[in-house]
Coordinates of C-alpha atoms in Angstrom, one line a residue:
M113 CA 10.8 19.7 16.4
K114 CA 14.4 18.6 17.1
T115 CA 14.4 16.4 14.0
D116 CA 13.1 19.3 11.9
A117 CA 16.0 21.4 13.2
L118 CA 18.5 18.7 12.4
I119 CA 17.1 18.3 8.8
Q120 CA 17.3 22.1 8.3
A121 CA 20.9 22.2 9.5
G122 CA 21.8 19.4 7.1
L123 CA 20.2 21.2 4.2
N124 CA 22.1 24.4 5.0
L125 CA 25.4 22.6 4.7
I126 CA 24.7 21.7 1.1
G127 CA 26.7 23.8 -1.4
Q128 CA 23.7 24.0 -3.8
A129 CA 20.5 26.0 -3.4
L130 CA 17.4 23.9 -2.9
S131 CA 13.7 24.5 -2.6
I132 CA 10.7 22.2 -2.2
Y133 CA 7.2 23.4 -3.1
D134 CA 4.0 21.4 -2.4
S135 CA 1.1 20.7 -4.8
D136 CA -0.5 24.0 -3.8
L137 CA 2.6 25.9 -5.0
K138 CA 3.6 26.8 -1.4
L139 CA 7.1 26.6 -0.1
A140 CA 7.6 23.5 2.1
V141 CA 11.3 24.0 2.8
C142 CA 14.5 25.7 1.4
N143 CA 18.1 26.0 2.6
A144 CA 20.1 29.1 3.4
R145 CA 22.0 28.8 0.1
L146 CA 18.8 29.6 -1.9
A147 CA 18.4 32.9 0.0
E148 CA 22.0 33.8 -0.6
M149 CA 22.0 32.9 -4.3
F150 CA 18.9 34.9 -5.2
D151 CA 19.1 37.5 -2.4
L152 CA 15.6 36.6 -1.1
P153 CA 13.9 38.4 1.8
D154 CA 13.0 36.4 4.9
R155 CA 9.3 36.3 4.0
L156 CA 10.0 34.3 0.8
T157 CA 12.1 31.7 2.6
R158 CA 9.6 30.8 5.3
P159 CA 7.3 27.7 4.8
G160 CA 4.1 28.7 3.2
A161 CA 5.5 31.4 0.9
T162 CA 3.9 31.2 -2.5
F163 CA 5.7 30.4 -5.7
E164 CA 3.9 33.3 -7.4
D165 CA 5.2 35.9 -4.9
T166 CA 8.8 34.5 -5.3
I167 CA 8.6 34.7 -9.1
R168 CA 7.2 38.2 -9.0
H169 CA 9.9 39.3 -6.6
L170 CA 12.7 37.9 -8.8
A171 CA 11.2 39.4 -12.0
E172 CA 10.9 42.8 -10.4
R173 CA 14.6 42.5 -9.3
G174 CA 15.6 41.9 -13.0
E175 CA 16.4 38.2 -12.6
Y176 CA 14.9 37.4 -16.0
G177 CA 15.9 40.6 -17.8
E178 CA 13.6 43.1 -19.4
I179 CA 9.9 42.0 -19.2
D180 CA 7.2 43.9 -21.1
D181 CA 4.1 42.5 -19.2
L182 CA 5.0 41.5 -15.6
D183 CA 1.6 40.0 -14.8
Q184 CA 1.5 37.9 -17.9
F185 CA 5.0 36.7 -17.2
V186 CA 4.2 35.7 -13.6
R187 CA 0.9 34.0 -14.7
L188 CA 2.7 31.9 -17.4
R189 CA 5.4 30.7 -14.9
V190 CA 2.7 29.7 -12.4
E191 CA 0.8 27.7 -15.1
Q192 CA 4.0 25.9 -16.1
A193 CA 4.6 25.1 -12.4
R194 CA 1.2 23.6 -12.0
A195 CA 1.9 21.3 -15.0
F196 CA 5.4 20.5 -13.7
E197 CA 7.5 18.0 -15.5
P198 CA 11.1 16.8 -14.8
H199 CA 13.7 19.1 -16.4
Y200 CA 17.3 20.2 -16.6
M201 CA 18.4 23.6 -18.0
E202 CA 21.4 26.0 -17.8
R203 CA 21.0 29.8 -17.9
L204 CA 23.0 32.9 -17.6
R205 CA 21.8 35.3 -14.9
T206 CA 21.8 39.0 -15.3
N207 CA 24.6 39.3 -12.8
G208 CA 26.9 37.2 -15.0
Q209 CA 26.5 34.0 -13.0
Y210 CA 25.9 30.7 -14.8
I211 CA 23.5 28.3 -12.9
S212 CA 22.1 24.9 -13.7
V213 CA 18.4 24.2 -12.7
E214 CA 17.3 20.6 -12.1
G215 CA 13.8 19.8 -11.1
A216 CA 11.9 16.6 -10.3
P217 CA 8.3 15.9 -9.2
L218 CA 7.6 14.3 -5.8
P219 CA 5.2 11.2 -5.6
Q220 CA 3.0 12.9 -3.1
G221 CA 2.7 16.1 -5.1
G222 CA 4.8 19.2 -5.6
W223 CA 8.4 19.2 -6.7
V224 CA 12.0 19.7 -5.6
T225 CA 14.5 22.1 -7.5
V226 CA 18.2 22.2 -7.1
Y227 CA 20.2 25.3 -8.3
T228 CA 24.0 24.8 -8.9
D229 CA 26.6 27.5 -9.6
I230 CA 28.4 26.3 -12.7
T231 CA 30.1 29.7 -13.5
E232 CA 33.6 28.1 -13.0
V233 CA 32.8 25.2 -15.2
K234 CA 31.6 27.6 -18.0
S235 CA 34.7 29.7 -17.6
Q236 CA 36.9 26.6 -18.0
E237 CA 34.9 25.7 -21.1
Q238 CA 35.4 29.2 -22.5
L239 CA 39.1 29.1 -21.7
L240 CA 39.4 25.7 -23.4
R241 CA 37.7 27.1 -26.5
T242 CA 39.9 30.2 -26.8
R243 CA 43.2 28.4 -26.0
S244 CA 42.8 25.2 -27.9
E245 CA 43.3 26.3 -31.4
L246 CA 44.2 22.7 -32.4
L247 CA 40.7 21.5 -31.4
S248 CA 38.1 21.9 -34.1
E249 CA 34.9 23.7 -33.5
E250 CA 33.0 20.5 -33.9
V251 CA 35.0 18.7 -31.2
L252 CA 34.5 21.6 -28.8
A253 CA 30.7 21.6 -29.5
R254 CA 30.5 17.9 -29.0
S255 CA 32.4 18.1 -25.7
E256 CA 30.0 20.7 -24.5
E257 CA 27.0 18.7 -25.6
L258 CA 28.4 15.6 -24.0
S259 CA 28.9 17.6 -20.7
R260 CA 25.3 18.8 -20.8
T261 CA 24.1 15.3 -21.7
N262 CA 25.9 13.8 -18.8
R263 CA 24.4 16.3 -16.4
K264 CA 20.9 15.5 -17.8
L265 CA 21.6 11.8 -17.6
A266 CA 22.6 12.1 -14.0
A267 CA 19.3 13.9 -13.3
T268 CA 17.3 11.2 -15.1
V269 CA 19.1 8.4 -13.2
S270 CA 18.2 10.1 -9.9
A271 CA 14.5 10.3 -11.0
L272 CA 14.5 6.6 -12.1
E273 CA 16.0 5.5 -8.8
E274 CA 13.3 7.3 -7.0
V275 CA 10.6 5.7 -9.2
Q276 CA 12.2 2.3 -8.6
R277 CA 12.1 2.9 -4.9
E278 CA 8.5 3.8 -5.0
L279 CA 7.6 0.7 -7.1
T280 CA 9.5 -1.5 -4.7
E281 CA 7.6 -0.1 -1.8
M282 CA 4.3 -0.4 -3.7
E283 CA 5.0 -4.1 -4.5
A284 CA 5.8 -4.8 -0.9
R285 CA 2.6 -3.2 0.3
T286 CA 0.6 -5.1 -2.3
R287 CA 2.1 -8.4 -1.3
L288 CA 1.5 -7.7 2.4
T289 CA -2.1 -6.9 1.6
T290 CA -2.6 -10.1 -0.3
E291 CA -1.1 -12.1 2.5
M292 CA -3.5 -10.5 5.0
M293 CA -6.6 -11.3 2.9
P294 CA -8.6 -14.4 4.1
A295 CA -8.6 -15.7 0.5
H296 CA -6.3 -17.3 -2.0
I297 CA -5.2 -14.7 -4.6
A298 CA -3.1 -15.9 -7.6
H299 CA -2.4 -15.5 -11.3
V300 CA -1.7 -18.2 -13.9
D301 CA -0.4 -17.7 -17.4
S302 CA -1.9 -19.0 -20.6
A303 CA -0.3 -22.4 -20.0
G304 CA -1.9 -22.7 -16.5
R305 CA 1.2 -22.2 -14.5
Y306 CA 1.2 -19.9 -11.4
T307 CA 3.1 -16.7 -11.9
F308 CA 2.0 -15.2 -8.6
S309 CA 0.3 -16.5 -5.4
N310 CA -0.1 -15.5 -1.8
R311 CA 0.4 -18.3 0.8
K312 CA -3.3 -18.9 1.5
L313 CA -4.1 -21.9 -0.8
S314 CA -3.4 -24.4 2.0
S315 CA -5.7 -22.5 4.5
V316 CA -8.5 -22.3 2.0
M317 CA -8.1 -25.9 0.7
P318 CA -6.2 -27.9 3.3
G319 CA -3.6 -30.4 2.1
R320 CA -2.4 -28.2 -0.8
P321 CA 1.2 -26.8 -0.9
Q322 CA 2.0 -23.2 0.1
Q323 CA 4.7 -22.5 -2.5
I324 CA 3.1 -23.0 -5.9
V325 CA 4.6 -20.3 -8.1
G326 CA 5.9 -22.1 -11.2
R327 CA 3.7 -25.1 -10.7
H328 CA 0.8 -26.1 -13.0
I329 CA -2.6 -25.5 -11.5
S330 CA -3.5 -29.2 -11.8
E331 CA -0.5 -30.1 -9.7
A332 CA -1.4 -27.6 -7.0
L333 CA -5.1 -28.4 -6.7
G334 CA -5.1 -32.1 -7.4
T335 CA -7.0 -34.1 -10.1
D336 CA -10.5 -33.9 -8.6
A337 CA -10.5 -30.1 -7.8
Y338 CA -8.8 -29.3 -11.1
S339 CA -11.5 -31.2 -13.1
R340 CA -14.1 -29.0 -11.4
V341 CA -12.4 -25.7 -12.2
L342 CA -11.0 -26.5 -15.7
P343 CA -14.2 -25.4 -17.6
H344 CA -14.2 -22.1 -15.8
L345 CA -10.4 -21.7 -16.4
Q346 CA -10.9 -22.3 -20.1
M347 CA -13.7 -19.7 -20.2
A348 CA -11.5 -17.1 -18.5
L349 CA -8.6 -17.8 -20.9
A350 CA -11.2 -17.2 -23.7
G351 CA -11.9 -13.8 -22.1
E352 CA -15.1 -14.6 -20.1
Q353 CA -15.2 -13.9 -16.4
S354 CA -16.6 -16.7 -14.2
T355 CA -17.7 -17.0 -10.5
F356 CA -18.7 -20.4 -9.2
E357 CA -18.8 -22.7 -6.2
F358 CA -17.7 -26.3 -5.7
T359 CA -17.1 -28.7 -2.9
D360 CA -13.5 -29.8 -2.4
T361 CA -13.7 -33.5 -2.0
G362 CA -10.4 -33.8 -0.1
S363 CA -11.5 -31.4 2.7
S364 CA -15.3 -31.3 2.4
R365 CA -15.2 -27.5 2.3
R366 CA -17.3 -25.4 0.0
I367 CA -15.1 -23.1 -2.1
R368 CA -16.2 -20.0 -4.0
A369 CA -13.8 -19.0 -6.9
A370 CA -13.7 -16.1 -9.3
F371 CA -11.7 -16.3 -12.5
T372 CA -11.0 -12.9 -14.2
P373 CA -9.2 -12.8 -17.6
D374 CA -5.9 -11.0 -17.8
E375 CA -6.1 -9.6 -21.3
S376 CA -2.6 -8.0 -21.3
E377 CA -0.8 -11.4 -20.8
N378 CA -3.5 -13.9 -21.8
G379 CA -3.6 -15.3 -18.3
V380 CA -6.2 -15.5 -15.5
Y381 CA -6.4 -13.8 -12.0
I382 CA -7.8 -16.2 -9.4
L383 CA -9.6 -15.4 -6.1
S384 CA -10.9 -18.4 -4.0
M385 CA -12.5 -18.4 -0.6
D386 CA -13.7 -20.9 1.9
V387 CA -17.5 -20.3 2.2
T388 CA -18.4 -23.5 4.1
E389 CA -20.0 -21.7 7.1
E390 CA -21.7 -19.2 4.8
T391 CA -23.2 -22.1 2.8
Q392 CA -24.3 -23.9 5.9
A393 CA -26.0 -20.8 7.2
R394 CA -27.6 -20.2 3.8
A395 CA -28.9 -23.7 3.7
A396 CA -30.5 -23.3 7.1
L397 CA -32.2 -20.0 6.0
Q398 CA -33.4 -21.6 2.8
Q399 CA -34.9 -24.5 4.7
T400 CA -36.6 -22.1 7.1
R401 CA -38.2 -20.3 4.1
R402 CA -39.3 -23.6 2.6
R403 CA -40.9 -24.5 5.9
E404 CA -42.7 -21.2 6.1
M405 CA -44.1 -21.7 2.5
A406 CA -45.2 -25.2 3.4
A407 CA -46.9 -24.0 6.5
R408 CA -48.9 -21.3 4.6
L409 CA -49.9 -23.9 1.9
T410 CA -51.0 -26.6 4.4
S411 CA -52.4 -24.7 7.3
G412 CA -55.7 -24.0 5.6
L413 CA -56.2 -27.6 4.4
A414 CA -55.1 -29.0 7.7
H415 CA -57.6 -26.8 9.6
D416 CA -60.5 -28.0 7.4
F417 CA -59.3 -31.6 7.5
S418 CA -59.2 -31.4 11.3
N419 CA -62.8 -30.2 11.4
L420 CA -63.9 -33.0 9.2
L421 CA -62.1 -35.6 11.3
T422 CA -63.7 -34.1 14.4
I423 CA -67.2 -34.4 12.8
I424 CA -66.4 -38.0 11.8
L425 CA -65.2 -39.0 15.2
G426 CA -68.3 -37.5 16.8
M427 CA -70.7 -39.2 14.5
Q428 CA -69.0 -42.6 14.9
A429 CA -69.1 -42.2 18.7
K430 CA -72.9 -41.7 18.4
L431 CA -73.2 -44.7 16.2
A432 CA -71.3 -46.8 18.7
R433 CA -73.9 -46.0 21.3
M434 CA -76.8 -47.0 19.1
E435 CA -78.3 -50.5 19.0
L436 CA -77.0 -51.6 15.6
P437 CA -76.5 -55.1 14.1
A438 CA -73.4 -56.9 15.3
E439 CA -71.8 -56.6 11.8
A440 CA -71.8 -52.8 12.2
D441 CA -69.3 -52.9 15.1
P442 CA -66.2 -53.8 13.0
L443 CA -67.1 -51.0 10.6
I444 CA -67.5 -48.4 13.3
T445 CA -64.2 -49.5 14.9
A446 CA -62.3 -49.3 11.6
T447 CA -63.8 -45.9 10.9
L448 CA -62.7 -44.6 14.3
Q449 CA -59.1 -46.1 13.8
A450 CA -58.9 -44.5 10.4
A451 CA -60.0 -41.1 11.7
R452 CA -57.5 -41.2 14.6
R453 CA -54.8 -42.2 12.2
G454 CA -55.7 -39.2 10.1
G455 CA -55.3 -37.1 13.2
D456 CA -51.9 -38.6 13.9
L457 CA -50.9 -37.8 10.3
L458 CA -52.0 -34.1 10.7
G459 CA -49.8 -34.0 13.8
R460 CA -46.8 -35.2 11.8
I461 CA -47.5 -32.7 9.1
A462 CA -47.7 -29.9 11.7
D463 CA -44.3 -31.0 13.0
I464 CA -42.8 -30.5 9.5
T465 CA -44.4 -27.1 8.8
A466 CA -44.2 -25.7 12.4
H467 CA -41.9 -22.7 13.0
R468 CA -39.1 -24.7 14.5
A469 CA -35.5 -23.5 14.5
W470 CA -32.1 -25.1 15.2
R471 CA -31.2 -24.1 18.8
P472 CA -27.6 -25.2 19.4
E473 CA -26.3 -25.7 22.9
P474 CA -23.1 -27.4 24.2
V475 CA -23.6 -31.1 24.0
D476 CA -21.3 -33.9 25.4
V477 CA -21.7 -36.2 22.4
A478 CA -20.6 -39.4 24.3
A479 CA -23.0 -38.7 27.1
F480 CA -25.7 -37.8 24.6
L481 CA -25.4 -41.2 22.8
T482 CA -25.3 -43.0 26.1
D483 CA -28.7 -41.4 27.0
L484 CA -29.9 -42.2 23.5
H485 CA -29.1 -45.9 24.1
T486 CA -31.0 -45.9 27.4
L487 CA -34.0 -44.3 25.7
A488 CA -34.1 -46.5 22.6
A489 CA -33.1 -49.9 23.9
P490 CA -36.4 -50.8 25.6
S491 CA -38.3 -50.3 22.2
L492 CA -36.1 -52.9 20.5
P493 CA -36.9 -56.7 20.3
S494 CA -34.7 -58.9 22.4
G495 CA -33.0 -60.2 19.3
I496 CA -31.7 -56.8 18.2
T497 CA -28.6 -55.3 19.8
L498 CA -27.9 -51.6 19.9
Q499 CA -24.3 -50.2 20.1
V500 CA -23.3 -46.5 20.4
D501 CA -19.8 -45.2 19.9
A502 CA -18.3 -41.7 20.1
S503 CA -14.8 -40.5 20.8
I504 CA -15.4 -36.8 20.8
P505 CA -14.2 -35.3 24.0
A506 CA -15.0 -31.6 23.6
P507 CA -18.6 -30.3 23.8
I508 CA -20.2 -29.6 20.4
L509 CA -22.9 -27.0 19.7
L510 CA -26.0 -29.1 18.7
D511 CA -29.8 -29.0 19.2
S512 CA -30.0 -32.0 21.5
G513 CA -33.8 -32.2 21.3
Q514 CA -34.1 -32.2 17.5
L515 CA -31.0 -34.4 17.1
Q516 CA -32.4 -37.0 19.6
D517 CA -35.8 -37.1 17.7
G518 CA -33.9 -37.6 14.4
L519 CA -31.7 -40.4 15.7
L520 CA -34.5 -42.1 17.4
N521 CA -36.4 -42.1 14.1
L522 CA -33.4 -43.6 12.3
I523 CA -33.0 -46.3 15.0
L524 CA -36.7 -47.2 14.8
N525 CA -36.5 -47.4 11.0
A526 CA -33.4 -49.7 11.5
R527 CA -35.4 -51.8 14.0
D528 CA -38.3 -52.3 11.5
A529 CA -35.7 -53.3 8.8
C530 CA -34.0 -55.9 11.0
G531 CA -37.2 -57.6 12.0
E532 CA -36.8 -59.8 15.1
S533 CA -33.0 -60.1 15.1
G534 CA -30.0 -58.0 14.0
H535 CA -27.6 -55.4 15.1
I536 CA -27.9 -51.5 15.0
R537 CA -24.8 -49.3 15.5
V538 CA -24.8 -45.5 16.1
E539 CA -21.5 -43.8 15.7
A540 CA -20.4 -40.1 15.9
R541 CA -17.2 -38.9 14.4
E542 CA -15.6 -35.7 13.2
M543 CA -15.0 -35.0 9.5
R544 CA -12.0 -32.8 8.7
E545 CA -12.7 -30.2 11.4
T546 CA -15.8 -29.1 9.4
W547 CA -18.6 -31.6 10.0
I548 CA -19.8 -34.1 12.7
D549 CA -21.3 -37.2 11.2
F550 CA -23.9 -39.3 13.1
I551 CA -23.9 -42.7 11.3
V552 CA -26.7 -45.3 11.9
E553 CA -26.0 -48.7 10.5
D554 CA -28.1 -51.9 10.6
T555 CA -27.9 -55.5 9.4
G556 CA -31.2 -55.5 7.7
P557 CA -31.8 -56.1 4.0
G558 CA -30.8 -52.5 3.0
F559 CA -32.5 -50.1 0.6
S560 CA -33.7 -51.1 -2.8
T561 CA -32.8 -48.9 -5.8
A562 CA -36.3 -47.3 -5.8
A563 CA -36.3 -46.9 -2.0
R564 CA -32.9 -45.2 -2.0
R565 CA -34.1 -42.8 -4.8
H566 CA -37.3 -41.8 -3.0
A567 CA -36.5 -42.4 0.7
L568 CA -36.4 -38.7 1.5
D569 CA -39.6 -37.8 -0.3
P570 CA -42.5 -37.0 2.1
F571 CA -45.1 -39.8 2.4
F572 CA -42.9 -42.4 0.7
T573 CA -42.9 -45.6 2.7
T574 CA -42.1 -49.3 2.2
K575 CA -44.1 -50.3 5.2
G576 CA -47.5 -50.2 3.6
D577 CA -50.3 -49.1 5.8
A578 CA -48.0 -49.3 8.9
G579 CA -45.9 -46.4 7.8
T580 CA -46.6 -42.7 7.2
G581 CA -43.6 -41.9 5.0
L582 CA -42.7 -38.9 7.1
G583 CA -39.9 -40.2 9.3
L584 CA -36.8 -39.8 7.0
S585 CA -38.2 -36.6 5.5
M586 CA -38.4 -35.1 9.0
V587 CA -34.8 -36.1 9.7
Y588 CA -33.8 -34.6 6.3
D589 CA -35.7 -31.5 7.1
M590 CA -33.9 -31.2 10.5
A591 CA -30.5 -31.7 8.8
K592 CA -31.1 -29.0 6.2
L593 CA -32.4 -26.6 8.9
A594 CA -29.1 -27.0 10.8
G595 CA -27.1 -26.3 7.6
G596 CA -26.2 -30.0 7.1
Q597 CA -27.3 -32.9 5.0
L598 CA -28.6 -36.5 5.1
S599 CA -27.3 -39.2 2.8
I600 CA -28.1 -42.9 2.4
D601 CA -25.5 -45.6 1.6
T602 CA -25.9 -49.3 0.9
P603 CA -22.8 -51.2 2.2
E604 CA -22.3 -54.9 1.4
R605 CA -24.8 -55.8 4.1
G606 CA -27.6 -53.8 5.6
A607 CA -28.1 -50.0 5.3
R608 CA -26.2 -46.9 6.4
V609 CA -27.7 -43.5 7.0
I610 CA -25.4 -40.5 7.6
L611 CA -26.6 -37.4 9.3
R612 CA -24.0 -34.7 8.7
L613 CA -24.2 -31.5 10.7
P614 CA -21.9 -28.5 11.0
L615 CA -19.1 -28.9 13.5
R616 CA -19.2 -26.0 16.0
R617 CA -17.0 -26.6 19.1
A618 CA -18.4 -25.2 22.4
A619 CA -16.0 -23.6 24.7
T620 CA -16.9 -24.8 28.2
P621 CA -16.4 -22.0 30.8
A622 CA -14.5 -23.0 33.9
P623 CA -16.3 -22.3 37.2
G624 CA -15.1 -19.2 39.1
G625 CA -14.3 -17.2 36.0
L626 CA -15.3 -13.5 35.4
V627 CA -18.4 -13.2 33.3
L628 CA -19.5 -10.1 31.4
L629 CA -23.3 -10.0 31.6
V630 CA -24.9 -7.8 28.9
D631 CA -28.7 -7.0 29.1
D632 CA -30.6 -3.8 28.9
S633 CA -33.0 -4.7 31.7
P634 CA -31.6 -4.0 35.2
D635 CA -34.1 -6.3 36.9
L636 CA -33.3 -9.2 34.5
R637 CA -29.5 -8.6 35.0
A638 CA -30.0 -8.9 38.7
T639 CA -31.8 -12.3 38.3
I640 CA -29.2 -13.7 35.9
R641 CA -26.4 -12.4 38.0
D642 CA -27.7 -14.4 41.0
M643 CA -27.8 -17.5 38.7
L644 CA -24.2 -17.0 37.6
T645 CA -22.8 -16.3 41.1
S646 CA -24.5 -19.5 42.3
L647 CA -22.5 -21.3 39.6
G648 CA -19.3 -19.8 41.1
H649 CA -18.7 -17.0 38.7
S650 CA -17.9 -13.3 39.3
V651 CA -20.0 -10.9 37.3
I652 CA -19.6 -7.5 35.7
E653 CA -22.5 -5.9 33.9
A654 CA -23.2 -3.8 30.8
A655 CA -26.4 -2.6 29.0
S656 CA -25.1 -2.0 25.4
V657 CA -22.6 -3.4 22.9
D658 CA -20.4 -0.3 23.1
E659 CA -20.3 -0.5 26.9
A660 CA -19.5 -4.2 26.8
L661 CA -16.7 -3.7 24.3
A662 CA -15.1 -1.1 26.5
L663 CA -15.2 -3.4 29.5
A664 CA -13.9 -6.4 27.5
Q665 CA -10.9 -4.5 26.1
G666 CA -10.0 -3.3 29.6
L667 CA -10.4 -6.6 31.4
P668 CA -8.6 -9.4 29.6
E669 CA -9.4 -11.8 32.5
I670 CA -13.0 -12.1 31.4
A671 CA -13.8 -15.8 30.8
F672 CA -16.9 -15.4 28.6
I673 CA -19.7 -13.1 27.7
L674 CA -23.4 -13.8 28.2
S675 CA -25.5 -11.3 26.3
D676 CA -29.1 -10.7 25.2
I677 CA -29.5 -10.3 21.4
S678 CA -31.7 -7.1 21.7
L679 CA -29.8 -4.3 23.6
E680 CA -30.1 -0.6 24.0
G681 CA -28.2 1.6 21.6
G682 CA -29.3 -0.1 18.3
R683 CA -26.5 -2.7 18.1
L684 CA -27.3 -6.3 18.6
G685 CA -25.6 -8.7 21.0
T686 CA -24.7 -10.8 17.9
D687 CA -22.1 -8.0 17.0
L688 CA -20.1 -9.1 20.1
V689 CA -19.4 -12.5 18.4
D690 CA -17.6 -10.8 15.6
A691 CA -16.0 -8.0 17.7
L692 CA -14.5 -10.4 20.3
P693 CA -13.2 -13.4 18.4
G694 CA -10.9 -14.4 21.2
K695 CA -13.7 -14.7 23.8
P696 CA -16.6 -17.2 24.0
V697 CA -19.9 -15.3 23.5
Y698 CA -23.2 -16.9 24.5
L699 CA -26.5 -15.3 23.6
T700 CA -30.0 -15.3 25.2
T701 CA -33.2 -14.0 23.7
S702 CA -37.0 -13.9 23.9
L703 CA -37.3 -13.5 20.2
P704 CA -39.3 -16.3 18.4
P705 CA -37.1 -18.9 16.6
S706 CA -38.4 -17.8 13.3
D707 CA -37.2 -14.2 13.8
P708 CA -34.3 -13.4 11.4
R709 CA -32.2 -12.0 14.3
H710 CA -32.6 -15.3 16.2
V711 CA -31.8 -17.3 13.1
A712 CA -28.7 -15.2 12.4
A713 CA -27.5 -15.5 16.0
A714 CA -28.0 -19.3 16.1
S715 CA -25.7 -19.6 13.0
K716 CA -22.9 -18.0 14.9
T717 CA -23.0 -19.3 18.5
A718 CA -25.2 -21.0 21.1
V719 CA -28.5 -19.3 21.9
L720 CA -30.6 -19.9 25.1
P721 CA -34.3 -19.0 24.8
K722 CA -35.9 -16.9 27.6
P723 CA -37.3 -17.6 30.1
F724 CA -34.8 -20.0 31.6
S725 CA -34.0 -21.4 35.1
A726 CA -30.7 -21.7 36.9
A727 CA -30.6 -25.4 36.0
E728 CA -31.2 -24.6 32.4
L729 CA -28.5 -22.0 32.3
A730 CA -26.0 -24.4 34.0
K731 CA -26.8 -27.1 31.3
F732 CA -26.5 -24.5 28.6
L733 CA -23.0 -23.5 29.8
G734 CA -22.0 -27.1 30.2
Q735 CA -21.7 -26.8 34.0
K736 CA -23.2 -28.8 36.9
E737 CA -26.5 -27.6 38.3
P738 CA -26.0 -25.7 41.6
A739 CA -26.9 -27.6 44.7
A740 CA -30.2 -26.8 46.3

């Protein structure tokens, strides 16, 4: 209110009359000079007074001379005001006063009008006309016209300065918005040179420069990435919009780009985003759908085949108890072995088509590989050495069970390739803060061209009757389920299999921290609270996402959140991962692994299936099991 009073006092000091009307033709503000100039009553100088009432009052007072139809005159002036345009005019009032009227629209609607008493100026012009007989009529006319033109020019310059200010502010807001976007936004001209860019290219595609305006797109992206986007750039320059994805070789990130033609300048607008995590989650979901389809296709056949094997085994067992010629024993034994092998094969098929899900939990990779060495070494011949190597200090979110099965499978394949002597090496290493690679190398003969081409195909084997052809395909299936990939390389000697999985770092909570426990079951909260307190934590509780967010915002000392996925109130515990990016969020659930909510949660953070014990919770959190 004090500021408004100061502004009004300042306006009253202006020697010109001023009024501002809003887009509804209501008075927003005026100064005292306006009331004095037009002798307006108080009701027409208060904010909210209508333009129509003011015009009617002035017309009735004779401001505009004789008017035949007052209502028609007022209506016409109101219509002109609604279609307001910048103007400058001079007119003679009925009281003999000359005034200039200068109006300009406001960006937010409405207009401002300034009335200036120019009676003295007009008197001087008239005096000059009557006393300057030496000046021609044409010179006088041109002088007056020049004076009017100058006044109009001054009004136009003021309007242009206001427009320039608005454009400058708009450009600043636009640039700020582009800088806040988690994407690279740019424009290139027809020659492929950047004319605009925010500073996000290096965050979307690491290793690229930030300042790229003026550079050619090939120089900014590099040869490999430029070769991938060039066909789409040419399409956009030809007027065809293009949206595509590619893998940036330098950073191993998946990039989605949209090229939109700029027809006004024959250039291209570019929007590119890092969709690596989205692609990993999408691959995991696609693999889950493939597994479900395979399960539906094979379940009926597997059931019937199991029945047949059961019948065969039963009949062969009866034959074995009968008194038959000695030459029948090998046939019975071979039939039993074949039937049992068929049963083992069904079990392997069931593993592929079962409703398994990737269940990540914090894993100490170095300790994991040490345990893997302990588990795998006894199954290797004395002539084969096994070496494990990992220099990854922080815990990583991985499904230790599935990963262990997959690596054991690869080690046993390497053992079979080496024969009685050789060397197997298992290494774990990070790849550009995006992937973690588990590399299994051996000194065997390596993969042939045909074996390398078909190694991941189900039932393909180079071991003859001794192999099922399902080992590598199961590892491949596990990699795709996690959102990763499996690749085979043939170095100068031996073979190399690379299991690449998404890199998700696990924040290990320190003992004694404050834990926000979120679950809609009071009884279950009490049980889990006892587990957490036995691990040295303090606990506060919530039953819904909204309640948890309120507590988290008011208690910055919270170390981490442990929440169920299904909560009261309709919102899922998964929402806490996005709503609290600065806090570690761990989830628990009793949903089956195939449930979409479970799958979506596992793609964002670690999920602990219910029921679980205190020891399992401690392992899940990366802490030591409480003493008994």
